mmCIF file with all atom_site columns, C-alpha atoms in Angstrom:
data_model
loop_
_atom_site.group_PDB
_atom_site.id
_atom_site.type_symbol
_atom_site.label_atom_id
_atom_site.label_alt_id
_atom_site.label_comp_id
_atom_site.label_asym_id
_atom_site.label_entity_id
_atom_site.label_seq_id
_atom_site.pdbx_PDB_ins_code
_atom_site.Cartn_x
_atom_site.Cartn_y
_atom_site.Cartn_z
_atom_site.occupancy
_atom_site.B_iso_or_equiv
_atom_site.pdbx_formal_charge
_atom_site.auth_seq_id
_atom_site.auth_comp_id
_atom_site.auth_asym_id
_atom_site.auth_atom_id
_atom_site.pdbx_PDB_model_num
ATOM 1   C CA . MET A 1 1   ? 174.387 101.292 107.335 1.00 0.00 ? 1   MET A CA 1
ATOM 2   C CA . ILE A 1 2   ? 173.020 99.093  110.006 1.00 0.00 ? 2   ILE A CA 1
ATOM 3   C CA . ILE A 1 3   ? 169.350 98.841  110.947 1.00 0.00 ? 3   ILE A CA 1
ATOM 4   C CA . SER A 1 4   ? 168.560 99.759  114.474 1.00 0.00 ? 4   SER A CA 1
ATOM 5   C CA . PRO A 1 5   ? 166.851 97.030  116.629 1.00 0.00 ? 5   PRO A CA 1
ATOM 6   C CA . ALA A 1 6   ? 163.885 99.394  117.072 1.00 0.00 ? 6   ALA A CA 1
ATOM 7   C CA . PHE A 1 7   ? 163.215 99.386  113.387 1.00 0.00 ? 7   PHE A CA 1
ATOM 8   C CA . ALA A 1 8   ? 163.878 95.727  112.982 1.00 0.00 ? 8   ALA A CA 1
ATOM 9   C CA . GLN A 1 9   ? 161.159 94.661  115.395 1.00 0.00 ? 9   GLN A CA 1
ATOM 10  C CA . ALA A 1 10  ? 158.067 93.229  113.691 1.00 0.00 ? 10  ALA A CA 1
ATOM 11  C CA . ALA A 1 11  ? 155.018 95.718  113.679 1.00 0.00 ? 11  ALA A CA 1
ATOM 12  C CA . PRO A 1 12  ? 152.306 95.039  116.251 1.00 0.00 ? 12  PRO A CA 1
ATOM 13  C CA . GLY A 1 13  ? 149.351 92.735  115.078 1.00 0.00 ? 13  GLY A CA 1
ATOM 14  C CA . GLY A 1 14  ? 146.714 95.586  115.286 1.00 0.00 ? 14  GLY A CA 1
ATOM 15  C CA . GLY A 1 15  ? 144.284 93.822  113.249 1.00 0.00 ? 15  GLY A CA 1
ATOM 16  C CA . ASP A 1 16  ? 141.473 95.060  115.593 1.00 0.00 ? 16  ASP A CA 1
ATOM 17  C CA . ALA A 1 17  ? 142.840 98.596  115.646 1.00 0.00 ? 17  ALA A CA 1
ATOM 18  C CA . GLY A 1 18  ? 142.371 98.746  111.715 1.00 0.00 ? 18  GLY A CA 1
ATOM 19  C CA . LEU A 1 19  ? 138.556 98.216  112.084 1.00 0.00 ? 19  LEU A CA 1
ATOM 20  C CA . MET A 1 20  ? 138.336 100.659 114.934 1.00 0.00 ? 20  MET A CA 1
ATOM 21  C CA . SER A 1 21  ? 139.850 103.384 112.731 1.00 0.00 ? 21  SER A CA 1
ATOM 22  C CA . PHE A 1 22  ? 137.140 102.575 110.086 1.00 0.00 ? 22  PHE A CA 1
ATOM 23  C CA . LEU A 1 23  ? 134.227 102.712 112.508 1.00 0.00 ? 23  LEU A CA 1
ATOM 24  C CA . PRO A 1 24  ? 133.515 106.418 112.326 1.00 0.00 ? 24  PRO A CA 1
ATOM 25  C CA . ILE A 1 25  ? 133.516 106.410 108.475 1.00 0.00 ? 25  ILE A CA 1
ATOM 26  C CA . ILE A 1 26  ? 131.081 103.374 108.714 1.00 0.00 ? 26  ILE A CA 1
ATOM 27  C CA . LEU A 1 27  ? 128.819 105.209 110.973 1.00 0.00 ? 27  LEU A CA 1
ATOM 28  C CA . MET A 1 28  ? 128.678 108.312 108.918 1.00 0.00 ? 28  MET A CA 1
ATOM 29  C CA . PHE A 1 29  ? 127.704 106.429 105.777 1.00 0.00 ? 29  PHE A CA 1
ATOM 30  C CA . VAL A 1 30  ? 124.909 104.496 107.940 1.00 0.00 ? 30  VAL A CA 1
ATOM 31  C CA . LEU A 1 31  ? 123.643 107.810 109.229 1.00 0.00 ? 31  LEU A CA 1
ATOM 32  C CA . LEU A 1 32  ? 123.708 109.485 105.830 1.00 0.00 ? 32  LEU A CA 1
ATOM 33  C CA . TYR A 1 33  ? 121.711 106.471 104.386 1.00 0.00 ? 33  TYR A CA 1
ATOM 34  C CA . PHE A 1 34  ? 119.018 106.807 107.105 1.00 0.00 ? 34  PHE A CA 1
ATOM 35  C CA . LEU A 1 35  ? 118.714 110.477 107.301 1.00 0.00 ? 35  LEU A CA 1
ATOM 36  C CA . MET A 1 36  ? 119.163 111.348 103.573 1.00 0.00 ? 36  MET A CA 1
ATOM 37  C CA . ILE A 1 37  ? 119.167 108.705 100.948 1.00 0.00 ? 37  ILE A CA 1
ATOM 38  C CA . ARG A 1 38  ? 116.212 106.581 102.299 1.00 0.00 ? 38  ARG A CA 1
ATOM 39  C CA . PRO A 1 39  ? 113.753 109.300 102.989 1.00 0.00 ? 39  PRO A CA 1
ATOM 40  C CA . GLN A 1 40  ? 114.485 110.741 99.331  1.00 0.00 ? 40  GLN A CA 1
ATOM 41  C CA . MET A 1 41  ? 114.007 107.434 97.797  1.00 0.00 ? 41  MET A CA 1
ATOM 42  C CA . LYS A 1 42  ? 110.604 107.073 99.567  1.00 0.00 ? 42  LYS A CA 1
ATOM 43  C CA . ARG A 1 43  ? 109.617 110.510 98.259  1.00 0.00 ? 43  ARG A CA 1
ATOM 44  C CA . ALA A 1 44  ? 110.531 109.453 94.707  1.00 0.00 ? 44  ALA A CA 1
ATOM 45  C CA . LYS A 1 45  ? 108.487 106.480 95.100  1.00 0.00 ? 45  LYS A CA 1
ATOM 46  C CA . GLU A 1 46  ? 105.513 108.178 96.112  1.00 0.00 ? 46  GLU A CA 1
ATOM 47  C CA . GLN A 1 47  ? 105.712 110.781 93.318  1.00 0.00 ? 47  GLN A CA 1
ATOM 48  C CA . LYS A 1 48  ? 106.017 107.977 90.869  1.00 0.00 ? 48  LYS A CA 1
ATOM 49  C CA . THR A 1 49  ? 103.001 106.418 92.451  1.00 0.00 ? 49  THR A CA 1
ATOM 50  C CA . MET A 1 50  ? 100.958 109.598 92.279  1.00 0.00 ? 50  MET A CA 1
ATOM 51  C CA . ILE A 1 51  ? 101.864 110.323 88.565  1.00 0.00 ? 51  ILE A CA 1
ATOM 52  C CA . GLU A 1 52  ? 100.837 106.708 87.368  1.00 0.00 ? 52  GLU A CA 1
ATOM 53  C CA . ALA A 1 53  ? 97.506  107.236 89.269  1.00 0.00 ? 53  ALA A CA 1
ATOM 54  C CA . LEU A 1 54  ? 96.642  110.358 87.477  1.00 0.00 ? 54  LEU A CA 1
ATOM 55  C CA . GLN A 1 55  ? 93.225  110.241 85.693  1.00 0.00 ? 55  GLN A CA 1
ATOM 56  C CA . LYS A 1 56  ? 91.063  112.393 83.471  1.00 0.00 ? 56  LYS A CA 1
ATOM 57  C CA . GLY A 1 57  ? 89.345  114.943 85.488  1.00 0.00 ? 57  GLY A CA 1
ATOM 58  C CA . ASP A 1 58  ? 91.837  115.353 88.261  1.00 0.00 ? 58  ASP A CA 1
ATOM 59  C CA . GLU A 1 59  ? 92.697  118.771 89.385  1.00 0.00 ? 59  GLU A CA 1
ATOM 60  C CA . VAL A 1 60  ? 96.481  119.399 89.576  1.00 0.00 ? 60  VAL A CA 1
ATOM 61  C CA . VAL A 1 61  ? 99.226  121.943 90.167  1.00 0.00 ? 61  VAL A CA 1
ATOM 62  C CA . THR A 1 62  ? 102.149 121.694 87.931  1.00 0.00 ? 62  THR A CA 1
ATOM 63  C CA . ALA A 1 63  ? 105.688 122.569 88.600  1.00 0.00 ? 63  ALA A CA 1
ATOM 64  C CA . GLY A 1 64  ? 105.317 125.914 87.081  1.00 0.00 ? 64  GLY A CA 1
ATOM 65  C CA . GLY A 1 65  ? 102.514 126.741 89.516  1.00 0.00 ? 65  GLY A CA 1
ATOM 66  C CA . ILE A 1 66  ? 99.718  126.249 86.920  1.00 0.00 ? 66  ILE A CA 1
ATOM 67  C CA . VAL A 1 67  ? 96.436  125.099 88.376  1.00 0.00 ? 67  VAL A CA 1
ATOM 68  C CA . GLY A 1 68  ? 94.063  123.260 86.106  1.00 0.00 ? 68  GLY A CA 1
ATOM 69  C CA . ARG A 1 69  ? 92.001  120.029 85.356  1.00 0.00 ? 69  ARG A CA 1
ATOM 70  C CA . ILE A 1 70  ? 93.353  117.029 83.278  1.00 0.00 ? 70  ILE A CA 1
ATOM 71  C CA . THR A 1 71  ? 91.589  116.582 80.110  1.00 0.00 ? 71  THR A CA 1
ATOM 72  C CA . LYS A 1 72  ? 93.735  114.186 78.142  1.00 0.00 ? 72  LYS A CA 1
ATOM 73  C CA . LEU A 1 73  ? 96.444  111.706 79.169  1.00 0.00 ? 73  LEU A CA 1
ATOM 74  C CA . THR A 1 74  ? 99.120  109.814 77.231  1.00 0.00 ? 74  THR A CA 1
ATOM 75  C CA . ASP A 1 75  ? 102.325 107.905 78.388  1.00 0.00 ? 75  ASP A CA 1
ATOM 76  C CA . GLN A 1 76  ? 104.528 110.890 78.575  1.00 0.00 ? 76  GLN A CA 1
ATOM 77  C CA . TYR A 1 77  ? 102.165 113.938 78.589  1.00 0.00 ? 77  TYR A CA 1
ATOM 78  C CA . VAL A 1 78  ? 99.261  115.406 80.347  1.00 0.00 ? 78  VAL A CA 1
ATOM 79  C CA . THR A 1 79  ? 96.842  118.003 78.794  1.00 0.00 ? 79  THR A CA 1
ATOM 80  C CA . VAL A 1 80  ? 95.650  120.382 81.513  1.00 0.00 ? 80  VAL A CA 1
ATOM 81  C CA . GLU A 1 81  ? 92.728  122.917 81.001  1.00 0.00 ? 81  GLU A CA 1
ATOM 82  C CA . ILE A 1 82  ? 93.590  126.143 82.903  1.00 0.00 ? 82  ILE A CA 1
ATOM 83  C CA . ALA A 1 83  ? 90.567  128.019 81.680  1.00 0.00 ? 83  ALA A CA 1
ATOM 84  C CA . PRO A 1 84  ? 87.570  127.571 79.406  1.00 0.00 ? 84  PRO A CA 1
ATOM 85  C CA . ASN A 1 85  ? 88.891  126.493 76.011  1.00 0.00 ? 85  ASN A CA 1
ATOM 86  C CA . THR A 1 86  ? 92.595  127.088 77.060  1.00 0.00 ? 86  THR A CA 1
ATOM 87  C CA . GLU A 1 87  ? 94.667  123.892 77.268  1.00 0.00 ? 87  GLU A CA 1
ATOM 88  C CA . VAL A 1 88  ? 98.340  123.357 78.107  1.00 0.00 ? 88  VAL A CA 1
ATOM 89  C CA . VAL A 1 89  ? 100.477 120.262 77.449  1.00 0.00 ? 89  VAL A CA 1
ATOM 90  C CA . VAL A 1 90  ? 102.958 119.426 80.030  1.00 0.00 ? 90  VAL A CA 1
ATOM 91  C CA . GLN A 1 91  ? 105.107 116.394 80.775  1.00 0.00 ? 91  GLN A CA 1
ATOM 92  C CA . ARG A 1 92  ? 103.646 113.900 83.510  1.00 0.00 ? 92  ARG A CA 1
ATOM 93  C CA . SER A 1 93  ? 106.618 114.493 85.734  1.00 0.00 ? 93  SER A CA 1
ATOM 94  C CA . ALA A 1 94  ? 105.685 118.348 85.858  1.00 0.00 ? 94  ALA A CA 1
ATOM 95  C CA . VAL A 1 95  ? 102.498 117.495 87.905  1.00 0.00 ? 95  VAL A CA 1
ATOM 96  C CA . GLN A 1 96  ? 103.530 118.221 91.411  1.00 0.00 ? 96  GLN A CA 1
ATOM 97  C CA . VAL A 1 97  ? 100.291 117.865 93.549  1.00 0.00 ? 97  VAL A CA 1
ATOM 98  C CA . PRO A 1 98  ? 96.945  116.568 92.794  1.00 0.00 ? 98  PRO A CA 1
ATOM 99  C CA . LEU A 1 99  ? 94.193  118.723 94.451  1.00 0.00 ? 99  LEU A CA 1
ATOM 100 C CA . PRO A 1 100 ? 90.988  117.722 96.174  1.00 0.00 ? 100 PRO A CA 1
ATOM 101 C CA . LYS A 1 101 ? 87.736  117.624 93.780  1.00 0.00 ? 101 LYS A CA 1
ATOM 102 C CA . GLY A 1 102 ? 86.138  120.964 93.641  1.00 0.00 ? 102 GLY A CA 1
ATOM 103 C CA . THR A 1 103 ? 89.148  123.092 94.356  1.00 0.00 ? 103 THR A CA 1
ATOM 104 C CA . LEU A 1 104 ? 89.170  124.965 91.100  1.00 0.00 ? 104 LEU A CA 1
ATOM 105 C CA . LYS A 1 105 ? 85.474  126.186 91.770  1.00 0.00 ? 105 LYS A CA 1
ATOM 106 C CA . THR A 1 106 ? 86.707  127.688 94.844  1.00 0.00 ? 106 THR A CA 1
ATOM 107 C CA . LEU A 1 107 ? 89.691  129.491 93.133  1.00 0.00 ? 107 LEU A CA 1
ATOM 108 C CA . GLN A 1 108 ? 87.487  131.027 90.425  1.00 0.00 ? 108 GLN A CA 1
#
């Protein structure tokens, strides 16, 4: 078996062509980062800041849609008064949105 001269020749250098073939994949990852990952990280940071800033007396909406006023705070849990003499204990992470002061009076 004899190797033909076409196969015996050295492969072309192509060092730059290898980078050009990976360029679309690299661009896809950069685009993915700026359109999806970065905004999601920003929202998570804002949510964490909001949860840490909760205070007694704040009016909030929980993940389950419960609207109430914070009466007690601990490291992990929040006690929310949803009606007179009716309180519910939820995790801090369940608080979705703080409401402007006086919102509960307009809802009743």
